[in-house]
Short mmCIF file of C-alpha atoms and ligand atoms in Angstrom, two decimals:
data_model
loop_
_atom_site.label_atom_id
_atom_site.label_comp_id
_atom_site.label_asym_id
_atom_site.label_seq_id
_atom_site.Cartn_x
_atom_site.Cartn_y
_atom_site.Cartn_z
CA MET A 1 0.01 0.03 -0.02
CA VAL A 2 1.24 3.45 -0.64
CA GLN A 3 2.26 5.90 1.76
CA LEU A 4 0.65 9.36 1.89
CA SER A 5 1.24 12.52 3.76
CA PHE A 6 0.21 15.91 3.62
CA THR A 7 2.66 18.95 3.68
CA LEU A 8 1.66 22.51 4.54
CA ILE A 9 3.96 24.97 3.06
CA PRO A 10 3.78 27.95 5.42
CA ALA A 11 2.53 31.07 3.87
CA ILE A 12 5.17 32.62 1.54
CA LEU A 13 5.16 35.73 -0.66
CA LEU A 14 6.91 34.58 -3.79
CA ALA A 15 7.41 36.95 -6.77
CA LEU A 16 8.08 34.85 -9.84
CA ARG A 17 9.57 36.37 -12.98
CA VAL A 18 7.68 35.04 -15.97
CA ALA A 19 8.82 35.08 -19.45
CA ALA A 20 5.56 36.80 -20.58
CA GLY A 21 2.59 38.04 -18.49
CA PRO A 22 2.25 39.65 -15.29
CA VAL A 23 4.23 38.88 -12.03
CA LEU A 24 2.50 35.90 -10.13
CA VAL A 25 2.26 36.37 -6.42
CA ASP A 26 1.45 33.32 -4.44
CA GLU A 27 0.43 33.84 -1.03
CA SER A 28 -0.26 30.73 0.51
CA VAL A 29 0.05 27.37 -1.43
CA ILE A 30 -1.06 24.29 -0.05
CA THR A 31 0.50 20.92 -1.37
CA LEU A 32 -0.92 17.48 -1.53
CA ASP A 33 1.56 14.70 -2.08
CA ILE A 34 0.80 11.92 -4.67
CA SER A 35 2.09 8.68 -4.94
CA ARG A 36 3.39 6.90 -8.10
CA ARG A 37 2.07 3.49 -8.59
CA PHE A 38 3.32 0.97 -10.99
CA ASN A 39 1.29 -1.94 -11.92
CA PHE A 40 2.39 -3.98 -15.11
CA THR A 41 0.33 -6.79 -15.85
CA GLY A 42 1.06 -7.77 -19.32
CA GLY A 43 0.77 -6.21 -22.95
CA SER A 44 3.19 -3.27 -23.28
CA VAL A 45 3.28 0.29 -21.88
CA VAL A 46 2.60 1.57 -25.34
CA GLN A 47 -0.69 -0.49 -25.44
CA SER A 48 -1.60 0.91 -22.11
CA ASP A 49 -1.44 4.51 -23.32
CA LEU A 50 -3.28 3.59 -26.60
CA ALA A 51 -6.68 3.23 -25.08
CA ARG A 52 -6.35 6.89 -23.79
CA ILE A 53 -4.86 7.95 -27.22
CA ASN A 54 -7.84 6.33 -28.93
CA SER A 55 -10.35 7.98 -26.80
CA VAL A 56 -8.75 11.37 -27.23
CA LYS A 57 -9.07 10.66 -30.98
CA ASN A 58 -12.68 9.48 -30.79
CA ARG A 59 -13.58 12.45 -28.58
CA SER A 60 -12.38 14.68 -31.44
CA ALA A 61 -14.28 12.69 -34.02
CA ALA A 62 -17.32 12.51 -31.86
CA LYS A 63 -17.29 16.39 -31.27
CA SER A 64 -17.32 17.02 -35.15
CA GLY A 65 -20.15 14.64 -35.71
CA ARG A 66 -23.55 14.84 -34.44
CA ASP A 67 -22.98 13.09 -31.16
CA ALA A 68 -21.55 15.42 -28.92
CA ARG A 69 -21.47 12.95 -25.85
CA ALA A 70 -18.41 13.35 -24.04
CA VAL A 71 -15.80 10.62 -24.48
CA ILE A 72 -12.85 11.45 -22.38
CA SER A 73 -9.45 10.00 -22.50
CA GLU A 74 -8.22 8.15 -19.46
CA PRO A 75 -5.57 5.32 -18.75
CA VAL A 76 -7.56 2.23 -17.61
CA ASP A 77 -7.25 -1.36 -18.13
CA ASN A 78 -3.66 -2.48 -17.72
CA GLN A 79 -2.36 0.85 -16.89
CA VAL A 80 1.41 0.67 -15.84
CA VAL A 81 1.98 3.98 -14.05
CA THR A 82 -0.58 6.09 -12.20
CA TYR A 83 -0.24 9.01 -10.01
CA ILE A 84 -2.64 8.44 -6.99
CA ALA A 85 -3.79 11.17 -4.47
CA SER A 86 -5.52 10.05 -1.25
CA VAL A 87 -8.69 12.21 -1.16
CA GLY A 88 -11.24 12.51 1.78
CA VAL A 89 -14.83 12.57 1.19
CA GLY A 90 -17.59 13.06 3.62
CA SER A 91 -17.68 13.94 7.50
CA PRO A 92 -16.17 11.94 8.95
CA ALA A 93 -14.08 11.55 5.77
CA THR A 94 -13.65 8.27 4.08
CA SER A 95 -10.33 8.36 2.14
CA TYR A 96 -10.18 7.19 -1.57
CA ASP A 97 -7.24 6.58 -3.77
CA LEU A 98 -7.85 8.49 -6.93
CA ILE A 99 -5.92 8.84 -10.13
CA VAL A 100 -4.64 12.39 -10.62
CA ASP A 101 -5.70 13.48 -14.11
CA THR A 102 -5.15 16.55 -16.22
CA GLY A 103 -6.90 14.99 -19.13
CA SER A 104 -10.34 14.59 -17.59
CA SER A 105 -12.45 16.90 -15.26
CA ASN A 106 -15.09 14.79 -13.35
CA THR A 107 -14.12 13.81 -9.90
CA TRP A 108 -15.66 10.61 -8.78
CA VAL A 109 -15.41 7.72 -6.17
CA GLY A 110 -16.73 4.22 -5.79
CA ALA A 111 -14.84 2.27 -8.33
CA THR A 112 -13.38 -0.08 -5.65
CA LYS A 113 -14.06 1.05 -2.44
CA LYS A 114 -17.66 1.75 -1.81
CA TYR A 115 -18.95 5.55 -1.31
CA VAL A 116 -19.89 6.02 2.33
CA VAL A 117 -22.81 8.42 2.93
CA THR A 118 -22.47 10.69 5.75
CA SER A 119 -24.12 13.86 7.00
CA THR A 120 -22.64 15.94 4.38
CA SER A 121 -23.64 13.86 1.43
CA THR A 122 -26.53 15.19 -0.72
CA LYS A 123 -27.66 12.95 -3.50
CA THR A 124 -28.83 15.05 -6.71
CA THR A 125 -31.16 13.81 -9.41
CA ALA A 126 -28.45 14.05 -11.99
CA ARG A 127 -27.09 10.81 -13.50
CA VAL A 128 -23.45 11.00 -14.56
CA SER A 129 -21.57 8.78 -16.93
CA VAL A 130 -18.09 9.15 -18.52
CA SER A 131 -16.62 6.79 -20.88
CA TYR A 132 -12.84 6.77 -20.86
CA GLY A 133 -11.72 4.57 -23.93
CA SER A 134 -11.61 1.11 -22.60
CA GLY A 135 -13.07 1.93 -19.21
CA SER A 136 -15.91 3.79 -18.00
CA PHE A 137 -18.15 4.55 -14.82
CA SER A 138 -21.84 5.69 -14.40
CA GLY A 139 -23.79 6.51 -11.38
CA THR A 140 -25.37 9.46 -9.60
CA GLU A 141 -24.07 12.89 -8.84
CA PHE A 142 -23.70 13.83 -5.25
CA THR A 143 -22.40 16.93 -3.42
CA ASP A 144 -20.19 16.16 -0.64
CA GLN A 145 -17.50 17.65 1.62
CA VAL A 146 -14.12 17.03 -0.19
CA THR A 147 -10.84 17.02 1.75
CA LEU A 148 -7.81 17.38 -0.33
CA ALA A 149 -5.48 18.24 2.48
CA PRO A 150 -5.82 20.10 5.80
CA GLY A 151 -6.87 23.58 4.70
CA LEU A 152 -8.00 22.19 1.38
CA VAL A 153 -11.52 21.50 1.94
CA ILE A 154 -14.53 21.88 -0.23
CA PRO A 155 -17.75 21.84 1.57
CA LYS A 156 -19.99 21.31 -1.48
CA GLN A 157 -18.22 19.48 -4.15
CA SER A 158 -20.23 17.94 -7.02
CA ILE A 159 -18.82 14.42 -7.35
CA GLY A 160 -19.80 11.27 -9.21
CA VAL A 161 -20.67 8.27 -7.16
CA ALA A 162 -20.22 5.22 -9.49
CA SER A 163 -22.75 2.52 -9.33
CA SER A 164 -20.94 0.75 -12.08
CA SER A 165 -17.35 1.04 -13.59
CA SER A 166 -14.97 -0.91 -15.62
CA GLY A 167 -11.13 -0.47 -15.99
CA PHE A 168 -10.49 0.83 -12.57
CA SER A 169 -9.12 -2.20 -10.43
CA GLY A 170 -6.83 -0.97 -7.81
CA THR A 171 -7.98 2.71 -7.73
CA ASP A 172 -11.24 4.10 -6.41
CA GLY A 173 -11.76 6.83 -9.16
CA ILE A 174 -10.38 9.82 -10.58
CA LEU A 175 -9.47 13.47 -9.34
CA GLY A 176 -10.16 15.38 -12.45
CA ILE A 177 -8.37 18.66 -12.86
CA GLY A 178 -8.56 19.12 -16.60
CA PRO A 179 -10.55 22.21 -17.97
CA VAL A 180 -14.16 22.28 -16.93
CA ASP A 181 -15.48 22.18 -20.54
CA LEU A 182 -14.46 18.50 -20.46
CA THR A 183 -17.41 17.68 -17.96
CA SER A 184 -19.83 18.86 -20.80
CA GLY A 185 -22.18 16.03 -21.71
CA THR A 186 -21.35 13.97 -18.52
CA LEU A 187 -24.56 15.01 -16.38
CA SER A 188 -27.95 13.96 -17.39
CA THR A 189 -29.11 17.65 -16.56
CA GLY A 190 -26.64 18.84 -19.09
CA GLN A 191 -24.92 21.28 -16.57
CA LEU A 192 -21.07 21.56 -16.44
CA VAL A 193 -19.18 20.34 -13.20
CA PRO A 194 -16.72 22.75 -11.59
CA THR A 195 -13.54 21.01 -10.70
CA VAL A 196 -11.96 20.81 -7.37
CA THR A 197 -9.67 23.74 -8.38
CA ASP A 198 -12.50 25.94 -9.53
CA ASN A 199 -14.39 25.54 -6.39
CA LEU A 200 -11.34 26.05 -4.18
CA PHE A 201 -10.89 29.27 -6.08
CA SER A 202 -14.43 30.44 -6.08
CA GLN A 203 -14.88 29.95 -2.44
CA GLY A 204 -11.69 31.96 -1.68
CA THR A 205 -9.52 29.13 -0.34
CA ILE A 206 -6.86 29.71 -2.92
CA THR A 207 -6.13 32.94 -4.54
CA GLY A 208 -5.38 31.79 -7.95
CA ASN A 209 -7.24 29.20 -10.06
CA VAL A 210 -3.94 27.30 -10.54
CA VAL A 211 -2.46 23.82 -9.96
CA GLY A 212 1.36 23.21 -10.02
CA ILE A 213 2.33 19.62 -10.55
CA SER A 214 5.69 18.20 -9.72
CA PHE A 215 6.70 14.50 -10.46
CA GLU A 216 10.14 13.33 -9.74
CA PRO A 217 11.79 10.48 -11.73
CA THR A 218 11.74 7.37 -9.75
CA THR A 219 13.45 3.91 -10.44
CA THR A 220 11.18 2.05 -8.00
CA GLU A 221 7.86 0.68 -8.59
CA ASP A 222 6.05 2.65 -5.96
CA ASP A 223 6.97 5.95 -4.45
CA VAL A 224 5.58 9.05 -2.98
CA ASN A 225 7.07 11.00 -5.85
CA GLY A 226 4.88 13.94 -6.83
CA SER A 227 2.79 16.73 -5.28
CA LEU A 228 -0.07 19.01 -6.37
CA ALA A 229 0.14 22.56 -5.34
CA PHE A 230 -3.27 24.29 -5.30
CA GLY A 231 -3.49 27.98 -5.72
CA GLY A 232 0.12 28.54 -7.11
CA THR A 233 3.43 26.95 -7.37
CA ASP A 234 5.64 25.30 -4.85
CA SER A 235 9.00 26.94 -5.15
CA THR A 236 10.92 24.03 -3.45
CA LYS A 237 10.03 21.82 -6.38
CA PHE A 238 11.49 23.96 -9.44
CA THR A 239 14.57 25.96 -10.29
CA GLY A 240 14.85 29.16 -12.08
CA SER A 241 11.63 30.72 -13.24
CA ILE A 242 8.30 29.55 -14.63
CA ALA A 243 7.70 30.44 -18.45
CA PHE A 244 4.14 30.42 -19.38
CA THR A 245 2.48 29.90 -22.68
CA ALA A 246 -1.15 30.47 -23.84
CA VAL A 247 -3.39 27.39 -24.04
CA THR A 248 -3.45 26.65 -27.86
CA SER A 249 -6.32 27.85 -29.96
CA THR A 250 -6.14 24.72 -32.15
CA SER A 251 -9.01 22.39 -31.78
CA PRO A 252 -9.15 19.74 -30.40
CA ALA A 253 -6.09 20.16 -28.35
CA SER A 254 -7.63 23.51 -27.05
CA GLU A 255 -10.08 21.41 -25.22
CA TYR A 256 -7.64 19.91 -23.02
CA TRP A 257 -4.41 21.40 -21.41
CA GLY A 258 -3.18 21.92 -24.91
CA ILE A 259 0.01 23.87 -26.11
CA ASN A 260 1.79 24.69 -29.45
CA GLN A 261 5.18 23.12 -29.70
CA SER A 262 7.94 22.19 -31.93
CA VAL A 263 10.41 19.43 -31.44
CA THR A 264 14.11 19.18 -32.64
CA TYR A 265 16.55 16.39 -31.97
CA GLY A 266 20.07 17.96 -31.69
CA SER A 267 19.80 20.31 -34.65
CA THR A 268 17.59 18.16 -36.46
CA SER A 269 13.98 19.03 -36.95
CA ILE A 270 11.56 16.57 -35.68
CA LEU A 271 8.17 18.37 -35.60
CA ALA A 272 7.37 21.73 -36.86
CA SER A 273 5.13 23.81 -34.66
CA THR A 274 2.06 22.09 -33.93
CA ALA A 275 -0.69 21.63 -31.16
CA GLY A 276 -0.76 18.74 -28.80
CA ILE A 277 -1.54 18.17 -25.09
CA VAL A 278 0.19 17.89 -21.56
CA ASP A 279 -1.37 14.94 -19.72
CA THR A 280 -0.59 13.29 -16.56
CA GLY A 281 -2.77 10.30 -17.58
CA THR A 282 -0.12 9.28 -20.21
CA THR A 283 2.98 7.31 -19.44
CA LEU A 284 5.28 8.04 -22.51
CA ILE A 285 5.69 11.08 -24.80
CA TYR A 286 3.98 10.52 -28.06
CA LEU A 287 4.94 12.29 -31.33
CA ALA A 288 2.92 12.41 -34.56
CA THR A 289 4.26 9.64 -36.80
CA ASN A 290 5.91 11.88 -39.09
CA GLY A 291 7.91 13.39 -36.34
CA PHE A 292 8.41 9.77 -34.67
CA THR A 293 9.94 8.33 -37.91
CA LYS A 294 12.48 11.11 -37.78
CA TYR A 295 13.33 10.60 -34.34
CA LYS A 296 13.54 6.74 -35.00
CA SER A 297 15.98 7.12 -37.82
CA ALA A 298 17.98 10.00 -35.98
CA THR A 299 18.61 7.64 -32.97
CA GLY A 300 18.81 4.41 -34.81
CA GLY A 301 16.12 2.84 -32.53
CA VAL A 302 14.53 -0.27 -33.64
CA ALA A 303 10.93 -1.48 -32.68
CA ASP A 304 11.29 -3.85 -29.68
CA ALA A 305 8.36 -6.47 -29.83
CA ASN A 306 8.52 -7.22 -26.12
CA THR A 307 8.05 -3.69 -24.76
CA GLY A 308 6.50 -1.75 -27.76
CA LEU A 309 9.30 0.69 -27.21
CA LEU A 310 12.17 1.73 -29.35
CA ARG A 311 15.42 0.00 -28.41
CA ILE A 312 18.99 1.22 -28.94
CA THR A 313 22.50 -0.15 -28.33
CA ALA A 314 24.91 1.14 -25.76
CA THR A 315 26.82 2.80 -28.51
CA GLN A 316 23.68 4.62 -29.74
CA PHE A 317 22.94 5.65 -26.31
CA ALA A 318 26.47 7.31 -25.99
CA ALA A 319 25.81 9.14 -29.08
CA LEU A 320 22.26 10.34 -28.11
CA GLN A 321 21.49 14.05 -28.44
CA ASN A 322 19.19 16.03 -26.52
CA LEU A 323 15.45 16.06 -27.73
CA ASN A 324 14.19 19.65 -27.56
CA PHE A 325 10.77 20.82 -27.08
CA VAL A 326 10.31 24.44 -27.97
CA ILE A 327 7.34 25.80 -26.13
CA GLY A 328 6.47 29.52 -26.06
CA GLY A 329 9.98 30.51 -27.54
CA VAL A 330 11.67 28.33 -24.54
CA THR A 331 13.49 25.20 -25.05
CA TYR A 332 13.02 22.26 -22.82
CA ALA A 333 15.69 19.71 -23.32
CA LEU A 334 15.17 16.20 -22.66
CA THR A 335 18.78 14.76 -21.96
CA PRO A 336 19.70 11.49 -23.37
CA ASN A 337 19.11 9.81 -19.72
CA ALA A 338 15.70 11.44 -19.75
CA GLN A 339 14.85 9.83 -23.17
CA ILE A 340 15.15 6.39 -21.84
CA TRP A 341 13.16 4.10 -19.66
CA PRO A 342 14.65 3.70 -16.23
CA ARG A 343 16.93 0.48 -16.69
CA SER A 344 16.13 -0.82 -13.29
CA LEU A 345 12.51 -1.11 -14.47
CA ASN A 346 13.10 -2.86 -17.77
CA THR A 347 12.29 -6.30 -16.63
CA ALA A 348 9.02 -4.89 -15.04
CA ILE A 349 7.81 -3.96 -18.36
CA GLY A 350 8.72 -7.13 -20.15
CA GLY A 351 12.19 -5.97 -21.38
CA SER A 352 15.60 -7.23 -20.74
CA ALA A 353 17.77 -5.84 -18.08
CA SER A 354 20.58 -5.09 -20.29
CA SER A 355 18.66 -3.39 -23.09
CA ILE A 356 18.11 0.49 -23.48
CA TYR A 357 14.57 1.53 -24.27
CA LEU A 358 13.43 4.96 -25.48
CA VAL A 359 10.30 6.70 -24.03
CA VAL A 360 9.28 8.26 -26.99
CA ALA A 361 6.43 6.50 -28.96
CA ASP A 362 4.35 6.80 -32.23
CA TRP A 363 1.10 8.80 -31.97
CA GLY A 364 -0.38 6.68 -34.85
CA SER A 365 -1.16 9.51 -37.22
CA ASN A 366 0.74 12.11 -39.09
CA SER A 367 0.73 15.79 -37.73
CA GLY A 368 -2.06 18.23 -38.86
CA GLN A 369 -4.84 16.55 -36.80
CA GLY A 370 -5.00 19.48 -34.22
CA LEU A 371 -3.56 17.00 -31.47
CA ASP A 372 -0.27 15.87 -32.69
CA PHE A 373 1.61 14.98 -29.48
CA ILE A 374 1.22 14.12 -25.87
CA ASN A 375 3.70 15.08 -23.31
CA GLY A 376 3.29 12.35 -20.70
CA TYR A 377 4.92 11.56 -17.49
CA ALA A 378 8.28 11.09 -19.18
CA PHE A 379 8.19 14.77 -19.86
CA LEU A 380 6.59 15.83 -16.67
CA GLU A 381 9.03 14.05 -14.47
CA ARG A 382 11.73 16.37 -15.72
CA PHE A 383 9.98 19.57 -15.84
CA TYR A 384 7.58 21.26 -13.23
CA SER A 385 4.18 22.13 -14.68
CA VAL A 386 1.60 24.76 -14.07
CA PHE A 387 -1.92 24.61 -15.09
CA ASP A 388 -3.45 28.12 -14.72
CA THR A 389 -7.03 28.10 -15.54
CA GLY A 390 -7.49 31.68 -14.64
CA ASN A 391 -5.15 32.86 -17.35
CA LYS A 392 -5.65 30.24 -19.80
CA ARG A 393 -1.87 29.22 -19.93
CA ILE A 394 0.39 26.41 -19.07
CA GLY A 395 3.74 26.87 -17.47
CA PHE A 396 7.06 24.97 -17.16
CA ALA A 397 10.21 25.12 -15.25
CA THR A 398 13.43 23.08 -14.79
CA THR A 399 13.75 21.08 -11.48
CA PRO A 400 16.69 19.61 -9.55
CA PHE A 401 15.75 16.47 -11.76
CA THR A 402 15.73 18.07 -15.24
CA THR A 403 19.30 16.72 -16.09
CA ALA A 404 19.70 14.01 -13.39
CA ALA A 405 21.17 10.75 -14.55
CA THR A 406 18.60 8.51 -12.71
CA ASN A 407 17.78 6.19 -15.43
C1 NAG B 501 -13.25 4.72 -31.08
O1 NAG B 501 -14.06 4.50 -32.17
C2 NAG B 501 -14.11 3.28 -32.62
C3 NAG B 501 -15.03 3.28 -34.11
O2 NAG B 501 -16.18 4.03 -33.76
C4 NAG B 501 -14.34 2.17 -31.90
O3 NAG B 501 -14.38 0.98 -32.67
C5 NAG B 501 -13.40 2.09 -30.71
O4 NAG B 501 -13.87 1.07 -29.80
C6 NAG B 501 -13.41 3.41 -30.04
N1 NAG B 501 -12.25 3.49 -29.01
C7 NAG B 501 -12.38 4.00 -27.88
C8 NAG B 501 -10.93 3.89 -27.12
O5 NAG B 501 -13.36 4.64 -27.30
C1 NAG B 502 -3.01 -4.19 -10.92
O1 NAG B 502 -3.75 -4.34 -12.02
C2 NAG B 502 -4.60 -5.57 -11.99
C3 NAG B 502 -5.28 -5.75 -13.30
O2 NAG B 502 -5.78 -4.59 -13.89
C4 NAG B 502 -5.58 -5.42 -10.91
O3 NAG B 502 -6.26 -6.53 -10.74
C5 NAG B 502 -4.90 -5.17 -9.62
O4 NAG B 502 -5.72 -4.97 -8.42
C6 NAG B 502 -3.73 -4.02 -9.72
N1 NAG B 502 -3.06 -3.88 -8.41
C7 NAG B 502 -2.98 -2.72 -7.81
C8 NAG B 502 -1.98 -2.77 -6.52
O5 NAG B 502 -3.41 -1.79 -8.14
C1 NAG B 503 11.48 9.76 -5.54
O1 NAG B 503 12.00 8.44 -5.80
C2 NAG B 503 13.28 8.32 -5.54
C3 NAG B 503 13.85 6.94 -5.49
O2 NAG B 503 13.37 6.53 -6.75
C4 NAG B 503 13.71 8.89 -4.09
O3 NAG B 503 15.19 8.96 -3.85
C5 NAG B 503 13.21 10.30 -3.88
O4 NAG B 503 13.40 10.65 -2.59
C6 NAG B 503 11.76 10.34 -4.16
N1 NAG B 503 11.28 11.90 -4.20
C7 NAG B 503 10.37 12.16 -3.28
C8 NAG B 503 9.87 13.49 -3.19
O5 NAG B 503 9.86 11.31 -2.46
C1 NAG B 504 -0.82 27.91 -32.14
O1 NAG B 504 -0.69 27.56 -33.42
C2 NAG B 504 -1.80 27.96 -34.20
C3 NAG B 504 -1.57 27.36 -35.60
O2 NAG B 504 -0.41 27.85 -36.07
C4 NAG B 504 -2.01 29.54 -34.29
O3 NAG B 504 -2.96 29.76 -34.91
C5 NAG B 504 -2.04 29.95 -32.82
O4 NAG B 504 -2.02 31.50 -32.78
C6 NAG B 504 -0.75 29.57 -32.22
N1 NAG B 504 -0.87 30.10 -30.70
C7 NAG B 504 -1.77 29.93 -29.75
C8 NAG B 504 -1.58 30.33 -28.47
O5 NAG B 504 -2.82 28.98 -30.17
#
């Protein structure tokens, strides 16, 4: 079982110089630790991300057709890596292990541990259902008291209570911190469901509608290795300043935490500027097929049937160059070490201990779709990320682990 703890960062007055936009002042930021959980049960890491990718693509297809029912991406069956927050619901609170997801926005419980009704529970007349690719849940919408951490309490949060769900073994539901519009079509009443961050902001608990996320690379299967900062950023988790970029206007990436980005490998262009998403629910980094093909030939990687990843030799690893993500004019370089799967976890994903695998995989279609890449954990474990709903922008900063040789 994972160990969870809460940390209260004392009130700090922190002025951050940002690349563009105003100075952001954080008054008090409360952080919630999240644990990384590793659970490989067969298939491949890539396959486990594919369900999510397909549902992202399906959602776009559904939106452009008649059927506007929400189909939101989520890693489900056979998911290898998840980040879990322990969230209290009710009074007295029952604690649920929820997947922290920036790629969906409904918060719900009851997948494994049954919802416990207390004096703060109010059943609404709304039915709720969300389809997440290969998994789903449906049930009833309640309002209840949600406790994220001491001092981070939402007295009346709208949450889903599952009466049925599939694909969520080992977790109790989702803490959805994507844009609120992703809740469109999930309630029978047609209403949107404000996220926990939206409510913390509107009730005045936090002074900015912002979440800062820190993931640290880890070489063990289960670890408390991340944290969520509500209301601002946790300056102990990043170095230098945070550079912000506007949420992309390109659809469908614009419905998620989407950005414009170009990618180079050394001085070789891999992907011209295009839109994609930043997603805590995806393990690897996915590039549009035309970009992935260039990366594959530049690195010399070959497809490895056992893991689904690209495999390189020790000589090729020694020659690996930085993979550069250019976002809002700032370059975020993934070092050679950051481009490989942690070698101590090779056998845990069906690979061989002595091989070297790359964490960049094929998105499955060429660029030009309006959603041409996903920067998943493999990226987010090297850069601090900030999801700023109030200003419709996303920020990144380097961390003490950006260039660490942990893998
Ligand atoms: C996506 O849509 C296709 C065709 O409608 C369907 O076969 C597939 O199951 C859907 N996949 C997901 C993950 O929803
Ligand atoms: C790991 O995944 C399997 C299959 O999805 C599931 O049955 C099991 O409960 C999971 N274990 C944990 C610790 O989450
Ligand atoms: C992350 O995991 C590594 C081991 O893989 C550990 O040394 C480090 O302390 C962890 N970070 C946090 C914040 O717990
Ligand atoms: C992103 O790229 C699109 C397409 O080139 C462009 O129209 C848009 O202005 C860019 N910036 C943002 C913030 O969307």
